Tab-separated table of C-alpha atoms and ligand atoms in Angstrom:
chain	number	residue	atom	x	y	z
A	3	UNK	CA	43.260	10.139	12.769
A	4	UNK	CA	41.643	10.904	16.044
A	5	UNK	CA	40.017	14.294	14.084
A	6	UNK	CA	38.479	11.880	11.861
A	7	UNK	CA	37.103	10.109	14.396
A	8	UNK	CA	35.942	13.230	16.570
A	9	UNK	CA	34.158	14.069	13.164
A	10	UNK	CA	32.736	10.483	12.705
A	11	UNK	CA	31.324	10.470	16.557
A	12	UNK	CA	29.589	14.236	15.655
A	13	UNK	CA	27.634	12.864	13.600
A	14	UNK	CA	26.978	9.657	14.594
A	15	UNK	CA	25.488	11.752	17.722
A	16	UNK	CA	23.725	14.468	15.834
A	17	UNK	CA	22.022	11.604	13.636
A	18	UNK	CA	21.086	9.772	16.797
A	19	UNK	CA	19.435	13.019	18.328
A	20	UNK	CA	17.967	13.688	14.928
A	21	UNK	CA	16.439	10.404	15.294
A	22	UNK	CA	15.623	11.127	18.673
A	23	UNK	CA	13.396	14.214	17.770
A	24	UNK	CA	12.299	12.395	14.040
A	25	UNK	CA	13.707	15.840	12.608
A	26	UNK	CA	12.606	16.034	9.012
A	27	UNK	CA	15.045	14.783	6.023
A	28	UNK	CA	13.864	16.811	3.499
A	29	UNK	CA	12.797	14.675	1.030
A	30	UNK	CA	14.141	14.458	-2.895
A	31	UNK	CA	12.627	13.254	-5.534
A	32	UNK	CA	14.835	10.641	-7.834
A	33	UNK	CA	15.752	11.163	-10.949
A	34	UNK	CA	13.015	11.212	-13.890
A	35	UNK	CA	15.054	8.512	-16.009
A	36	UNK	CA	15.119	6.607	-12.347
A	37	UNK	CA	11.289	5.781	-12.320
A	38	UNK	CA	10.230	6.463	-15.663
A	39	UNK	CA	7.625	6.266	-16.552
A	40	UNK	CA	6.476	7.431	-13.218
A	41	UNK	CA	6.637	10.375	-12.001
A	42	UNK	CA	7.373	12.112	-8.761
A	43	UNK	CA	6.114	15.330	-6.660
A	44	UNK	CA	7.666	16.670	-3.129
A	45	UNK	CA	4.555	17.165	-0.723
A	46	UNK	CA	4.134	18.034	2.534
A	47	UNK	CA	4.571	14.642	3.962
A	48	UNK	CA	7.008	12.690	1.478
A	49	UNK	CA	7.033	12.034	-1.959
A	50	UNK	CA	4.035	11.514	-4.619
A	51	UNK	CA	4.884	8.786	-6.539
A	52	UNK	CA	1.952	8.494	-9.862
A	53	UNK	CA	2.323	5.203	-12.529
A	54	UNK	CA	-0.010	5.413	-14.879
A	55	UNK	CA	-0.856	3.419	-18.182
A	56	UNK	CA	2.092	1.166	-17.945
A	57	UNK	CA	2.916	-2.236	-17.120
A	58	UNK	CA	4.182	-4.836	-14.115
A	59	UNK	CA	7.794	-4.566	-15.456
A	60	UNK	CA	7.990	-1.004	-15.980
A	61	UNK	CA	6.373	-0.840	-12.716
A	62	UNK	CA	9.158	-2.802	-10.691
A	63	UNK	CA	11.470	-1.051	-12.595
A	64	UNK	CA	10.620	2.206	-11.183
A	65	UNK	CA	10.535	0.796	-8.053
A	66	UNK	CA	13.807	-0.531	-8.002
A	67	UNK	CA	14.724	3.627	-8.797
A	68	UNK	CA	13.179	4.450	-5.517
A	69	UNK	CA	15.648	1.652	-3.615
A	70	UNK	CA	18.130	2.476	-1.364
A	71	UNK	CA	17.251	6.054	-0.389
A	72	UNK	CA	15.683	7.137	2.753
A	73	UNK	CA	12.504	8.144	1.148
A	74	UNK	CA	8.856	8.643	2.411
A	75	UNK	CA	6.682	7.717	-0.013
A	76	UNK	CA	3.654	9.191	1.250
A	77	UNK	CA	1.527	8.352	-2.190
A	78	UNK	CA	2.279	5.666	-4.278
A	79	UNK	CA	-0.505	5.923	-7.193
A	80	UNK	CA	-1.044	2.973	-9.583
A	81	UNK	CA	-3.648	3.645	-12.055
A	82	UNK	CA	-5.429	2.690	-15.603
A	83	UNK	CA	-2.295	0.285	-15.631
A	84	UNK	CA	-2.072	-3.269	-16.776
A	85	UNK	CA	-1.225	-4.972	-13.670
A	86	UNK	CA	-2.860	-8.543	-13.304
A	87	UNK	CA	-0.449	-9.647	-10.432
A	88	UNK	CA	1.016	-7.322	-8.218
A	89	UNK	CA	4.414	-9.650	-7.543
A	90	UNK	CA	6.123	-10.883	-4.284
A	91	UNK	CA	8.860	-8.192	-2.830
A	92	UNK	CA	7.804	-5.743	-5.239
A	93	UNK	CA	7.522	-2.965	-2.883
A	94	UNK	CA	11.000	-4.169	-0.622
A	95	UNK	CA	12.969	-1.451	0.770
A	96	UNK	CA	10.253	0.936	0.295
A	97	UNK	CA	8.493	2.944	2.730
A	98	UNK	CA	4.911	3.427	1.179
A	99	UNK	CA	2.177	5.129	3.642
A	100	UNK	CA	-0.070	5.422	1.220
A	101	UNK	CA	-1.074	2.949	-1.591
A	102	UNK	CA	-3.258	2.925	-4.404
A	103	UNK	CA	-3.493	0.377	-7.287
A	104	UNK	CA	-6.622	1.625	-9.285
A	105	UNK	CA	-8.120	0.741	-12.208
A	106	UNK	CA	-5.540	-1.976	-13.334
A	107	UNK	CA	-6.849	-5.371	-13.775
A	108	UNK	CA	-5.245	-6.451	-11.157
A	109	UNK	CA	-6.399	-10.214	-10.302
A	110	UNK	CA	-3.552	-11.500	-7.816
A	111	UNK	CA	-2.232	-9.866	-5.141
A	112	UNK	CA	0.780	-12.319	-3.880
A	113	UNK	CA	1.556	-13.581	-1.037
A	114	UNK	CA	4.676	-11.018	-0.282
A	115	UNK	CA	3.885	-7.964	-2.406
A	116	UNK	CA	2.571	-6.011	0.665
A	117	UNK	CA	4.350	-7.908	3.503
A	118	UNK	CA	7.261	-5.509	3.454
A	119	UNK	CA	5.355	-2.360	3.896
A	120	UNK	CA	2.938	-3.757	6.568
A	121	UNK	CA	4.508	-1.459	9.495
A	122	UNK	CA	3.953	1.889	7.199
A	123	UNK	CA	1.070	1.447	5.183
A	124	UNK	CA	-2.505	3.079	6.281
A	125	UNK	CA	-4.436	3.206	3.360
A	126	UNK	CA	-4.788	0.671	0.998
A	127	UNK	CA	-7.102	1.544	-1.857
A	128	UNK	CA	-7.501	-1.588	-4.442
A	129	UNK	CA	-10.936	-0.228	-6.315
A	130	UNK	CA	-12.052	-0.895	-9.701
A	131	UNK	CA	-9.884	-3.997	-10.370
A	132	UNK	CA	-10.362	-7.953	-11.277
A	133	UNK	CA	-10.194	-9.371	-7.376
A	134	UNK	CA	-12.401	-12.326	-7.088
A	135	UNK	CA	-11.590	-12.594	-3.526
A	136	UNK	CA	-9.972	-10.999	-0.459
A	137	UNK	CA	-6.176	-11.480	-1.082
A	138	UNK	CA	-5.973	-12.670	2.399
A	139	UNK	CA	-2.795	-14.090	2.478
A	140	UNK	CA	-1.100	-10.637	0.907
A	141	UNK	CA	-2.393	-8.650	3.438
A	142	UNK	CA	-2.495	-10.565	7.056
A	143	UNK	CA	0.493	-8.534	8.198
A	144	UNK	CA	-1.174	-5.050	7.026
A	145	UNK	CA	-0.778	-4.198	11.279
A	146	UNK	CA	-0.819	-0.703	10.943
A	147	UNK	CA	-3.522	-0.629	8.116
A	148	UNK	CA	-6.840	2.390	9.093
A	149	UNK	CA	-8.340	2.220	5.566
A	150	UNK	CA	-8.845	-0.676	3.250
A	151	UNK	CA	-11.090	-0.125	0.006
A	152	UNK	CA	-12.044	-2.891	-2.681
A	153	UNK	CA	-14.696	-1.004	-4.025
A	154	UNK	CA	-15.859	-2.005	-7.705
A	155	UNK	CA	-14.199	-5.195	-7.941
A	156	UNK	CA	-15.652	-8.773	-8.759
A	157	UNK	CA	-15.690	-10.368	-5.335
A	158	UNK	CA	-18.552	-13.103	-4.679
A	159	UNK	CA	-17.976	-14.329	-1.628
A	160	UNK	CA	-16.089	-13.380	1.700
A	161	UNK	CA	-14.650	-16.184	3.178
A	162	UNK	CA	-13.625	-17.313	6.895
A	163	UNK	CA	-11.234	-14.756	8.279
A	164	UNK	CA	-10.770	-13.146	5.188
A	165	UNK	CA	-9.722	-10.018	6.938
A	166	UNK	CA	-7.947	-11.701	10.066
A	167	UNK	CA	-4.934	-9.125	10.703
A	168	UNK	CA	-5.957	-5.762	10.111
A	169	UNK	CA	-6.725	-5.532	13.557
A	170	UNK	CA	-6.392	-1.287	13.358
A	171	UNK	CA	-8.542	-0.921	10.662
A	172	UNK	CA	-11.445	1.635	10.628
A	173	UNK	CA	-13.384	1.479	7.865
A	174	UNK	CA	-13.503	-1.533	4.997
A	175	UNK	CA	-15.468	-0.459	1.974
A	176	UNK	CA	-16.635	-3.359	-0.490
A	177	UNK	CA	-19.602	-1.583	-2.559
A	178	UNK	CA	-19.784	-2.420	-6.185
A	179	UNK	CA	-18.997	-5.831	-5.820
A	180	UNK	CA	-21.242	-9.249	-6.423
A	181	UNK	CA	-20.923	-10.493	-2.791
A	182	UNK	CA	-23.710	-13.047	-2.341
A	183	UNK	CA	-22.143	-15.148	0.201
A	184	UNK	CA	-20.473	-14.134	3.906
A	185	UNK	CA	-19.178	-16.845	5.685
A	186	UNK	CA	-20.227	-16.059	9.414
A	187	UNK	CA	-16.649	-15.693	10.307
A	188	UNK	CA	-15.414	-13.337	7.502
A	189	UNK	CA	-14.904	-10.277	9.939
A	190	UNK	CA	-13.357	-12.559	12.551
A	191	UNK	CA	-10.644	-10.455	13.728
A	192	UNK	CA	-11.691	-7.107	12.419
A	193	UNK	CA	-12.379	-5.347	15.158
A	194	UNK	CA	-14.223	-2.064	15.308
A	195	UNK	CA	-13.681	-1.421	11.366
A	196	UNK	CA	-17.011	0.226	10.056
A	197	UNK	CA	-17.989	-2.262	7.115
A	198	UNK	CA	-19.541	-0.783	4.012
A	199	UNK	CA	-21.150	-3.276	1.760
A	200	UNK	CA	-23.543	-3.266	-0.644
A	201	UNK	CA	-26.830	-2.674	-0.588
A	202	UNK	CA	-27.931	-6.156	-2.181
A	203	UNK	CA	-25.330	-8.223	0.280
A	204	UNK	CA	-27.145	-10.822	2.070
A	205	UNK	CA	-25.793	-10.390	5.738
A	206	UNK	CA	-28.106	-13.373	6.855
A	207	UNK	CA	-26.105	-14.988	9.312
A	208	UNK	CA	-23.620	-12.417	9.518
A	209	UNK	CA	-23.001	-11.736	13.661
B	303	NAG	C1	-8.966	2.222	-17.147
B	303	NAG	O1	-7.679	2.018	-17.679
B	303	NAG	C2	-7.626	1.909	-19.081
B	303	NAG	C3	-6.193	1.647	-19.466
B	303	NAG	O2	-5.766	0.410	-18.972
B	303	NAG	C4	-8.154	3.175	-19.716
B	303	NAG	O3	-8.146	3.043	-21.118
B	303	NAG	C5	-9.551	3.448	-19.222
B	303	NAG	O4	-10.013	4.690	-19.724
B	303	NAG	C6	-9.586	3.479	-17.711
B	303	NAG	N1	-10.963	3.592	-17.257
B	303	NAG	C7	-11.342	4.549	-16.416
B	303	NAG	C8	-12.798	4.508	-16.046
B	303	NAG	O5	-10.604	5.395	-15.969
């Protein structure tokens, strides 16, 4: 009994100094039939995780594979999909530093998809999709956020505070989009963020 213990306090210490000195868990990919159809790499910093040509429920399936384990997603890669909502909790448990959802139709971004991640994510790249306005709500809590890219989507107008929240953000990239009307608080809240728009934007009135 008290060996068992003696063991259980070893490690309970050794995992507290591990955590101390954020020593590396060497990170594991899941099984293939876990996130099929996605697949998985080990890199440097965490895992790769690539979805492509698939679907929302195939999607949350293979995110429900990467549940549970103490996993550093460092690239989460959602492309040439067909993803018109990107659904509440779909990314809880996960630790995603890294997230791109490219190329996917993707027209709603809901309230709580991105909510869970908002202490780990710092790039979130949302280009070439169906976004008719800043998903504001979805990501308010992105604190932690450097990069945010909507590039080549069909937003017309930015609206009060649409970015109120990402108050680390550095740069904010919005070309290819039909933006013809900035409410004079849209960046309220932004910061120092370097804001690339497009060359046709009207910024009359813009402070
Ligand atoms: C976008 O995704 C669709 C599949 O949904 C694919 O057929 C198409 O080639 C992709 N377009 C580009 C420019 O990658």
């Amino acid at each position: 009994m008290a060996r068992v213990r003696m063991v259980r306090w070893t490690w309970a210490v050794l995992a507290g100094l591990c955590a101390l000195a954020t020593c590396e868990v060497q990170q594991q990919c899941p099984q293939r039939s876990e996130i099929s159809p996605c697949t998985c790499q080990v890199k440097k910093n965490g895992l790769d995780v690539l979805c492509e040509m698939t679907d929302q429920q195939h999607i949350s399936d293979a995110m429900a594979g990467l549940k549970g384990k103490p996993l550093v997603i460092f690239y989460l890669k959602l492309r040439h999909n067909n993803l018109k909502k990107l659904p509440g909790f779909v990314f809880l448990g996960l630790d995603i530093r890294h997230l791109t959802i490219h190329n996917s139709s993707l027209s709603v971004v809901e309230e709580a998809s991105l909510t869970s991640i908002g202490k780990m994510l710092t790039q979130l790249d949302v280009s070439q999709n169906s976004l008719t306005q800043v998903p504001s709500a979805a990501i308010r809590n992105l604190h932690h956020l450097l990069i945010l890219n909507m590039n080549h989507n069909k937003i017309s107008s930015l609206h009060s505070r649409a970015f109120q929240g990402l108050d680390t953000l550095e740069i904010l990239t919005l070309y290819e989009n039909k933006i013809n009307n900035i409410d004079a608080e849209a960046f309220v809240g932004l910061g120092k963020a370097i804001k690339l728009l497009p060359d046709k934007t009207n910024l009359v009135g813009v402070a």
